[in-house]
PDB file of C-alpha atoms and ligand atoms in Angstrom:
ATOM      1  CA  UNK I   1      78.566 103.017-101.891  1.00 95.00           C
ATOM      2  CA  UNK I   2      78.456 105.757 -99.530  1.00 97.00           C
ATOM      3  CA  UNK I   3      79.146 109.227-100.354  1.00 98.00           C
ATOM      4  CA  UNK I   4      82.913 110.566 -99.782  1.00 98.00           C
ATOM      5  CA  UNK I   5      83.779 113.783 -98.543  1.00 98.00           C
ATOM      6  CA  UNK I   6      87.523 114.096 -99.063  1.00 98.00           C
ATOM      7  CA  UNK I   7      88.838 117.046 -97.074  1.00 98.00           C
ATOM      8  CA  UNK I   8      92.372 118.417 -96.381  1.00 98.00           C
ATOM      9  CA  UNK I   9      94.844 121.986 -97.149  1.00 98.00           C
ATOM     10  CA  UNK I  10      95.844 123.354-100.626  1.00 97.00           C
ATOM     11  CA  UNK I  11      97.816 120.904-102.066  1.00 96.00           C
ATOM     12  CA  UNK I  12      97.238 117.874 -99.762  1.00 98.00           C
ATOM     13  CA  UNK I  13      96.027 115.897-103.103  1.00 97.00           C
ATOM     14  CA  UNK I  14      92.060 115.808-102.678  1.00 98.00           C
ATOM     15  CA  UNK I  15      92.011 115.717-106.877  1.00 96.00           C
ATOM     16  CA  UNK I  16      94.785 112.661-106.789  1.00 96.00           C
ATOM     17  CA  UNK I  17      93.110 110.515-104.666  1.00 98.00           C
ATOM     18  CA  UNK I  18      89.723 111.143-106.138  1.00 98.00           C
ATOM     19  CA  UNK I  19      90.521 110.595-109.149  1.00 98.00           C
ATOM     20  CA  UNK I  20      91.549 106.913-107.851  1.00 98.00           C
ATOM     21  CA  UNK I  21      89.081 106.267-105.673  1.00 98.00           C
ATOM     22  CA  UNK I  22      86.528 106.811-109.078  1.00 97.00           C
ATOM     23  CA  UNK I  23      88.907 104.389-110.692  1.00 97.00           C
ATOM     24  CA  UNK I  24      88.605 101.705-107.952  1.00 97.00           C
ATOM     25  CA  UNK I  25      84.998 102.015-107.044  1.00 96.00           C
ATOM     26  CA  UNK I  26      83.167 104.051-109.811  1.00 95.00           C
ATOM     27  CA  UNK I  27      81.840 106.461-107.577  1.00 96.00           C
ATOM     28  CA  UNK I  28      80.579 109.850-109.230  1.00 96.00           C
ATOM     29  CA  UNK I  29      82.928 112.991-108.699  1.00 97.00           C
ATOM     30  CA  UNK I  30      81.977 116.418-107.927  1.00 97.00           C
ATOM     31  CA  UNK I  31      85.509 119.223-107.941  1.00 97.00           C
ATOM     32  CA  UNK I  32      83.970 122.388-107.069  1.00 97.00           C
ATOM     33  CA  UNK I  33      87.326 124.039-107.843  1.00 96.00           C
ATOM     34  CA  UNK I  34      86.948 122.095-111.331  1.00 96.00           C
ATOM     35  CA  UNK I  35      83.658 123.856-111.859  1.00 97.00           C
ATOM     36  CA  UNK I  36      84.919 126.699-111.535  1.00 97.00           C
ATOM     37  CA  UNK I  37      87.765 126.896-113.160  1.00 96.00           C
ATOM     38  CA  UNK I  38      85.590 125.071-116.473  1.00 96.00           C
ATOM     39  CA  UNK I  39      82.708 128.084-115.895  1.00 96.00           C
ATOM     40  CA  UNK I  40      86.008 130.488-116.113  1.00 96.00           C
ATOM     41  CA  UNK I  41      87.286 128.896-119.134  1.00 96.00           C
ATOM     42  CA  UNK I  42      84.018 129.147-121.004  1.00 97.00           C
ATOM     43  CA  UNK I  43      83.574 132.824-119.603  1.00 97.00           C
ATOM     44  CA  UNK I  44      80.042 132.582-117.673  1.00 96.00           C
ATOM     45  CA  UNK I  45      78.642 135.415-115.471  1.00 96.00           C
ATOM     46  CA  UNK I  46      79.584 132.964-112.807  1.00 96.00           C
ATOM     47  CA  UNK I  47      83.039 132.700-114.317  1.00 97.00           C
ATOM     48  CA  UNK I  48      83.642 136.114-113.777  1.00 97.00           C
ATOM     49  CA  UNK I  49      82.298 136.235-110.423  1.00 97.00           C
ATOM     50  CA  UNK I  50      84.392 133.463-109.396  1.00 97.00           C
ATOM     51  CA  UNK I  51      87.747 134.664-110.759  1.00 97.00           C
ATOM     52  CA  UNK I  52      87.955 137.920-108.803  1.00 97.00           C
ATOM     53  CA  UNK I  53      87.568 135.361-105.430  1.00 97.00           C
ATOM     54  CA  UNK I  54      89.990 132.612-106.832  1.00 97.00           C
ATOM     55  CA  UNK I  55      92.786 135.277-107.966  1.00 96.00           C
ATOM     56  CA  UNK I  56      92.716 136.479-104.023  1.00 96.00           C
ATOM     57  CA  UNK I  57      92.897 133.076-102.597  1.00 97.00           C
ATOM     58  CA  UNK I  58      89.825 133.750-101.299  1.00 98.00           C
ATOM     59  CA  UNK I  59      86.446 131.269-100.698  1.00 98.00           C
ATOM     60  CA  UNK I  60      83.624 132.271-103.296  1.00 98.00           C
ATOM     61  CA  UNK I  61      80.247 133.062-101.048  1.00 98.00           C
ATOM     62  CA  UNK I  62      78.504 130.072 -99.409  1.00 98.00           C
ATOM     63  CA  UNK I  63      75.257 130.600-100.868  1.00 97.00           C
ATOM     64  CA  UNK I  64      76.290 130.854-104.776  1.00 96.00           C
ATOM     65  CA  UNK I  65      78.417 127.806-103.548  1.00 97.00           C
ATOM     66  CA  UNK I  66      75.717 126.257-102.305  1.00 96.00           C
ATOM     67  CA  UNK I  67      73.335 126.279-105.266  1.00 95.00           C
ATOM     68  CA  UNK I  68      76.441 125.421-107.982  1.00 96.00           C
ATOM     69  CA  UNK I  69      76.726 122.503-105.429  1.00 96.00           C
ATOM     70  CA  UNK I  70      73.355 121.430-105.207  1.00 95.00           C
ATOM     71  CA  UNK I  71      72.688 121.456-109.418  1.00 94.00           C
ATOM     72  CA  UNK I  72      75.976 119.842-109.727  1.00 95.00           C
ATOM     73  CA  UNK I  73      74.317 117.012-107.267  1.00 96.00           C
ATOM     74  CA  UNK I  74      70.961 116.846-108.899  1.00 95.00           C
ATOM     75  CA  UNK I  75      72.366 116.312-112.532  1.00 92.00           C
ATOM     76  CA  UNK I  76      74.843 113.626-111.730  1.00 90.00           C
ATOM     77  CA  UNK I  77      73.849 109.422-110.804  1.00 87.00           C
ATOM     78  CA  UNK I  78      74.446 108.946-107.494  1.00 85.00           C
ATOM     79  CA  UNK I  79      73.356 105.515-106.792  1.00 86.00           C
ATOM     80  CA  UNK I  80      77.050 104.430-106.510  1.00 91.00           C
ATOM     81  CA  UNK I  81      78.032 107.631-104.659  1.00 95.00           C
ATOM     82  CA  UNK I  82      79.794 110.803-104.750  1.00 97.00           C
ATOM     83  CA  UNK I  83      82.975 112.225-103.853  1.00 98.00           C
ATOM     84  CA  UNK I  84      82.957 115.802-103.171  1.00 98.00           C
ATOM     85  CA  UNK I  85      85.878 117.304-103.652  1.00 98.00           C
ATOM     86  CA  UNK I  86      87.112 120.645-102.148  1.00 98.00           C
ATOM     87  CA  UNK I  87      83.014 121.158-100.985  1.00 98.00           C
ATOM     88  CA  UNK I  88      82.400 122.054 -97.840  1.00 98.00           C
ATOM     89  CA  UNK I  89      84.949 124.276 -96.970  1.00 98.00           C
ATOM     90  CA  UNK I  90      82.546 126.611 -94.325  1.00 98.00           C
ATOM     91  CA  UNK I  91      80.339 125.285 -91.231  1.00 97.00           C
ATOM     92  CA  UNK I  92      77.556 126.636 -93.411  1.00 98.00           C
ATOM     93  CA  UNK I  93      78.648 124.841 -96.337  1.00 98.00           C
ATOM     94  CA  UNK I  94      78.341 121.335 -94.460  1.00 98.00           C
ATOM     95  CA  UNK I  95      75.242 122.301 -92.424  1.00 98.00           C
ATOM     96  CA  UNK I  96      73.938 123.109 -96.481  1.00 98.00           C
ATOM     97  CA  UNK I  97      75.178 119.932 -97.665  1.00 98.00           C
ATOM     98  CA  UNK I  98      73.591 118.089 -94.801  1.00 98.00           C
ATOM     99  CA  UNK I  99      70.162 118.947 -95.296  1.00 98.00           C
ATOM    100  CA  UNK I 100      70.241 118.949 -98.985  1.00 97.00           C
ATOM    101  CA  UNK I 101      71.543 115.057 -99.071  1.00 97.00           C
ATOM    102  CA  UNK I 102      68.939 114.426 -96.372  1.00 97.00           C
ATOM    103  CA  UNK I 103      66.252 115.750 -98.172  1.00 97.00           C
ATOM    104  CA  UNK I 104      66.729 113.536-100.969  1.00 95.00           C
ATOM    105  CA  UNK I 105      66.994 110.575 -98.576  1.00 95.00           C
ATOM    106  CA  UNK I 106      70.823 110.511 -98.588  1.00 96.00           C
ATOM    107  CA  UNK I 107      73.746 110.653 -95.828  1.00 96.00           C
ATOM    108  CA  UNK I 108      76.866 112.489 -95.811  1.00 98.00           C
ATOM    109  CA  UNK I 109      78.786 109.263 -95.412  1.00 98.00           C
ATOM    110  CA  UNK I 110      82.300 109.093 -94.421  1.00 98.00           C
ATOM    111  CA  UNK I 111      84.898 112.065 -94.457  1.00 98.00           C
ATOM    112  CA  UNK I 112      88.588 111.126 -95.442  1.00 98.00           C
ATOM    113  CA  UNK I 113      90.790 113.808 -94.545  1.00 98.00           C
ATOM    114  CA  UNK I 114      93.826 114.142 -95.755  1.00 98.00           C
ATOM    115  CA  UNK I 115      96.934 115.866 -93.474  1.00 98.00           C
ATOM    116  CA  UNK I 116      99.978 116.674 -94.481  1.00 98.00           C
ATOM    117  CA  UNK I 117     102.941 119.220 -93.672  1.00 97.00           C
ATOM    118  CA  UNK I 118     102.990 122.800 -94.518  1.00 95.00           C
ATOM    119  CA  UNK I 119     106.682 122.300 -95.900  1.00 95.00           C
ATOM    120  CA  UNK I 120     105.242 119.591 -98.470  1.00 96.00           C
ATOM    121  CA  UNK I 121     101.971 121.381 -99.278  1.00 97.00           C
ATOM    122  CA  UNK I 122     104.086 124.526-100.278  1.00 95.00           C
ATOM    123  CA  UNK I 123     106.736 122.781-102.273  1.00 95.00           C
ATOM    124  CA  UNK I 124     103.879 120.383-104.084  1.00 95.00           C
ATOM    125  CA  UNK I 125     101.753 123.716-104.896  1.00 95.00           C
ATOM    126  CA  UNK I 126     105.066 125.596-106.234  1.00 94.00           C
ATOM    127  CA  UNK I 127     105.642 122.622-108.492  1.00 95.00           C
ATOM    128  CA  UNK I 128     102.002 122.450-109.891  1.00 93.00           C
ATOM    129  CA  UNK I 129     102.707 126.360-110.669  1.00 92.00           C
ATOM    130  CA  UNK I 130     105.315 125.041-112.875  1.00 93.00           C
ATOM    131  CA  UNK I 131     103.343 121.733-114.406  1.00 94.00           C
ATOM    132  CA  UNK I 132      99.851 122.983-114.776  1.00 92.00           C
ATOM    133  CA  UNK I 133      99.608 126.670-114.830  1.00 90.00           C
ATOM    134  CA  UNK I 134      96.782 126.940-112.410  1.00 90.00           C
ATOM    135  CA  UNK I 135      96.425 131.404-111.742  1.00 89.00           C
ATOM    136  CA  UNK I 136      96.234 130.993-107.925  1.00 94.00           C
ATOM    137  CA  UNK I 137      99.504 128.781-107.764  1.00 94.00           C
ATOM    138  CA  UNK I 138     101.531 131.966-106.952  1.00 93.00           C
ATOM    139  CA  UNK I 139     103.586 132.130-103.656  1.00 93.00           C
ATOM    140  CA  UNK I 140     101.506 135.237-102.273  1.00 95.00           C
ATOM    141  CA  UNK I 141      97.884 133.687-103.201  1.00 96.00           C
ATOM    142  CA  UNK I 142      98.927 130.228-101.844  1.00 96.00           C
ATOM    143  CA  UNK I 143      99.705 131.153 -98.284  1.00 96.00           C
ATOM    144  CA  UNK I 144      96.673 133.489 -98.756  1.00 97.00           C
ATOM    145  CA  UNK I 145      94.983 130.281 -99.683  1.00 97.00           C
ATOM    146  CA  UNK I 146      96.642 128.612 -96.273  1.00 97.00           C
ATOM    147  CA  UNK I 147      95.302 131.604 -94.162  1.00 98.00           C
ATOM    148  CA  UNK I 148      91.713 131.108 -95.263  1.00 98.00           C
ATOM    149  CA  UNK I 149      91.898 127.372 -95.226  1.00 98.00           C
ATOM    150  CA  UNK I 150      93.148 127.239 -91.432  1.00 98.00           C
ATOM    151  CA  UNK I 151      90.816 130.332 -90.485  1.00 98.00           C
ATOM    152  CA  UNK I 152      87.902 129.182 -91.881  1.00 98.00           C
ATOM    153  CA  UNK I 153      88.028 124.999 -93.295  1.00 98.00           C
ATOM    154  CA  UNK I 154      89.798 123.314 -90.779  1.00 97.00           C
ATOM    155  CA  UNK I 155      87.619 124.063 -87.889  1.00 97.00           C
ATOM    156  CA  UNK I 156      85.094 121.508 -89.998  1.00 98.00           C
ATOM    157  CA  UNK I 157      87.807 118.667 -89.358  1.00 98.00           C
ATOM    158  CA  UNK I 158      85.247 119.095 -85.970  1.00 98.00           C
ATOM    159  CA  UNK I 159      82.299 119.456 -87.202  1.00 98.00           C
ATOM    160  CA  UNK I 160      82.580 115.863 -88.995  1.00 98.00           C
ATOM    161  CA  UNK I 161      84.329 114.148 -86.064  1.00 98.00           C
ATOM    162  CA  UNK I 162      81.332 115.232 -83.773  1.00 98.00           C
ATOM    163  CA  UNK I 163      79.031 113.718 -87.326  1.00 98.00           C
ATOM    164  CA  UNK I 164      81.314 110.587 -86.261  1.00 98.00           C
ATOM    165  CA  UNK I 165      81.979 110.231 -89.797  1.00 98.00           C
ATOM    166  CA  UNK I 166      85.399 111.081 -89.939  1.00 98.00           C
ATOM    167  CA  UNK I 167      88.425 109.257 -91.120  1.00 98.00           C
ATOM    168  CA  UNK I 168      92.149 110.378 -90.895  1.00 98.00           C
ATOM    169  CA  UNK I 169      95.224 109.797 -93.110  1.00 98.00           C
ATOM    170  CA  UNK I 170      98.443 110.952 -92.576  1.00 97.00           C
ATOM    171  CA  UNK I 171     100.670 111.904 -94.793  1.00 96.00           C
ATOM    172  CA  UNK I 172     103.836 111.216 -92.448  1.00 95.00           C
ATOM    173  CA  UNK I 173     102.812 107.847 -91.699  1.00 95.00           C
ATOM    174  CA  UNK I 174     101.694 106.871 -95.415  1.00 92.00           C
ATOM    175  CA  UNK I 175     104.811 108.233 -96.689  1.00 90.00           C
ATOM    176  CA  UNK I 176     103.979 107.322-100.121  1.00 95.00           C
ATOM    177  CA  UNK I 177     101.228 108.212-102.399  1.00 96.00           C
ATOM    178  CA  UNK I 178     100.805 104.259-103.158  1.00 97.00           C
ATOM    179  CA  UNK I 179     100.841 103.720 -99.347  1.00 96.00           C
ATOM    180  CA  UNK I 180      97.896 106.479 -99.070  1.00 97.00           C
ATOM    181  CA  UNK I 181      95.990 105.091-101.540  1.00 98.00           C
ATOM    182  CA  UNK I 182      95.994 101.444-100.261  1.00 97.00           C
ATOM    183  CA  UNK I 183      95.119 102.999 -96.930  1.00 97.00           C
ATOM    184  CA  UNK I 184      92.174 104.703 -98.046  1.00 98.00           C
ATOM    185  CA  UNK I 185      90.687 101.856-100.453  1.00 98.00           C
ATOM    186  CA  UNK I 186      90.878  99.861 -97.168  1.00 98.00           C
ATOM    187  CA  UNK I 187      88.770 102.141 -95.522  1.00 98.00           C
ATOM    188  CA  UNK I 188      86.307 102.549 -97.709  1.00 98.00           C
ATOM    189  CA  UNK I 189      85.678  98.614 -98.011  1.00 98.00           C
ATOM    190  CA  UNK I 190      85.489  98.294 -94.849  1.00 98.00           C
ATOM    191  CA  UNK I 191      82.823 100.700 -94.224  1.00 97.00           C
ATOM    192  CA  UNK I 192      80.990 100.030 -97.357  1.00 97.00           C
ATOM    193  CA  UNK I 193      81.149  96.296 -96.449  1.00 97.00           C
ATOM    194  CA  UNK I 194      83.724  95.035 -99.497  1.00 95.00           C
ATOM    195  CA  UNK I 195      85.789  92.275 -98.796  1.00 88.00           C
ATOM    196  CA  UNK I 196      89.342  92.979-100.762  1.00 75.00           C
TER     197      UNK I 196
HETATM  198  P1  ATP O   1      93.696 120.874-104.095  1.00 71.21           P
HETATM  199  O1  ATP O   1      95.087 121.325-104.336  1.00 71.21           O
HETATM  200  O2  ATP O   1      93.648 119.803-103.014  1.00 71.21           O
HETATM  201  O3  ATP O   1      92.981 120.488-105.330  1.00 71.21           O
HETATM  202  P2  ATP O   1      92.886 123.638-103.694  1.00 71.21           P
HETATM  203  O4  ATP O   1      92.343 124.204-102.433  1.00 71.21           O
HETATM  204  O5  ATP O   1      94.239 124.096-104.104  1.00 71.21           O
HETATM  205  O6  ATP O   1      92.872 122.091-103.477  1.00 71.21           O
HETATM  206  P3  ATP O   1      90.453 123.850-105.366  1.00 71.21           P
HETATM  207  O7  ATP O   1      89.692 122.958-104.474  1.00 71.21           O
HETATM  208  O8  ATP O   1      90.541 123.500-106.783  1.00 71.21           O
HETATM  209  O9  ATP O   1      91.986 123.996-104.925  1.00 71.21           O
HETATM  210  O10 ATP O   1      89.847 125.351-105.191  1.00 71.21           O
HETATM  211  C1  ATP O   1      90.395 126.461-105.848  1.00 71.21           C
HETATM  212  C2  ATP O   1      89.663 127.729-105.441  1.00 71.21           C
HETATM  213  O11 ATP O   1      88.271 127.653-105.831  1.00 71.21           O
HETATM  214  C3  ATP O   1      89.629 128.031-103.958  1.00 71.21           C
HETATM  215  O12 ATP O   1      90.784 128.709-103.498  1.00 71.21           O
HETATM  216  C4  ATP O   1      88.342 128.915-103.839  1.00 71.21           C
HETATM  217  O13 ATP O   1      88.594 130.236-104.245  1.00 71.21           O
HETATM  218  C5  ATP O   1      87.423 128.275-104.872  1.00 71.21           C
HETATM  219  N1  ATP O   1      86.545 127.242-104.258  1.00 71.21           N
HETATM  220  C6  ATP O   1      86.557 125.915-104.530  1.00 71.21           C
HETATM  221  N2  ATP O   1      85.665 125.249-103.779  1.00 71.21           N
HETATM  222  C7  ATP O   1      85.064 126.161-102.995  1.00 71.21           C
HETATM  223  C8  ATP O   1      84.071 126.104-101.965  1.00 71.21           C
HETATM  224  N3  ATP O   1      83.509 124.949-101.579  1.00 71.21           N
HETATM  225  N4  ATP O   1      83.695 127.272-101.353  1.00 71.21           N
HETATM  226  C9  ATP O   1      84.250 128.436-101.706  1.00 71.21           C
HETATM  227  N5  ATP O   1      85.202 128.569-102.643  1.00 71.21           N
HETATM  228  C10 ATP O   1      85.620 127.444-103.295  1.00 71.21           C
HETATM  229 MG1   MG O   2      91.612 120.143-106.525  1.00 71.21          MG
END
């Protein structure tokens, strides 16, 4: 299987679909935002450094992100691919993850990115305040969060078109989770060669 970036806003559902697409193909799955919030939890020296940036909605420094990323990587099976998951979310982050697949003799592989509507972002991320408790689902740090993401993650949307690796869903066309998800399974076979 080739490797899955899945890319998209706050709230657009990266850790929903993933968490499918693992249950459909048995790919490996790498959350960077889950690593963090587990080194948090457990109270690491990168736990603490990560907190201060999470609280402000802001992006924790490529290069630390970089070499969680990379260790992550090296300590998981990846002959039936990954899925990153909220990684990259800089230019410098993707040009990192680049040459760190390729020097192990691996490809990025297709990009799924995932749009949807401010209105629906906002109202799914209020509603996860409620549900799961997550510290940055606060109205203040989540349009913080938006800021950052359109200042500084979307311009990648780019940078993996011009990799000609990129593959678009849309939430106003899906409608439906259900109708996402059978979109993107579709996708992937196709590319990886699967007949459903
Ligand atoms: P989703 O709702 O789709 O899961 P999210 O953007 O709300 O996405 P996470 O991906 O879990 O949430 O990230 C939470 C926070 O962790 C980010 O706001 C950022 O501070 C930090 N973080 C996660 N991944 C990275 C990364 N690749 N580079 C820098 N900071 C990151
Ligand atoms: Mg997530």
């Amino acid at each position: 299987m080739k490797n899955i970036i899945i890319f998209g806003a706050p709230g657009s559902g990266k850790g929903t679909y993933s968490a499918a697409i693992v249950e459909r193909f048995g790919m490996g799955h790498i959350s960077t935002g889950d690593v963090l919030r587990g080194e948090i939890k457990q109270g690491t020296e990168l736990g603490k450094i990560a907190k201060d940036y999470i609280d402000k909605g802001q992006l924790i420094p490529d290069q630390l992100m970089i070499d969680i990323l990379a260790l992550h990587y090296d300590s998981h099976p990846t002959e039936k691919g990954v899925i990153f998951d909220g990684f990259p979310r800089t230019i410098p982050q993707a040009e990192a993850l680049k040459q760190m697949l390729a020097q192990r003799g691996h490809d990025l592989g297709m990009m799924i990115e995932l749009v949807v509507d401010q209105d629906t972002l906002m109202k799914r991320l209020l509603r996860r305040a409620v549900e799961e408790g997550r510290a940055d689902d606060n109205e203040e740090t989540i349009r913080k969060r938006f800021e950052v993401y359109h200042s500084q993650t979307e311009p990648l949307s780019l940078w993996f078109a011009a990799q000609g690796i990129r593959h678009t869903f849309d939430w106003s066309i899906c409608k439906t989770k259900e109708g996402m998800i059978e979109a993107i399974f579709r996708e992937i076979e196709r590319e990886n060669g699967i007949k459903s």
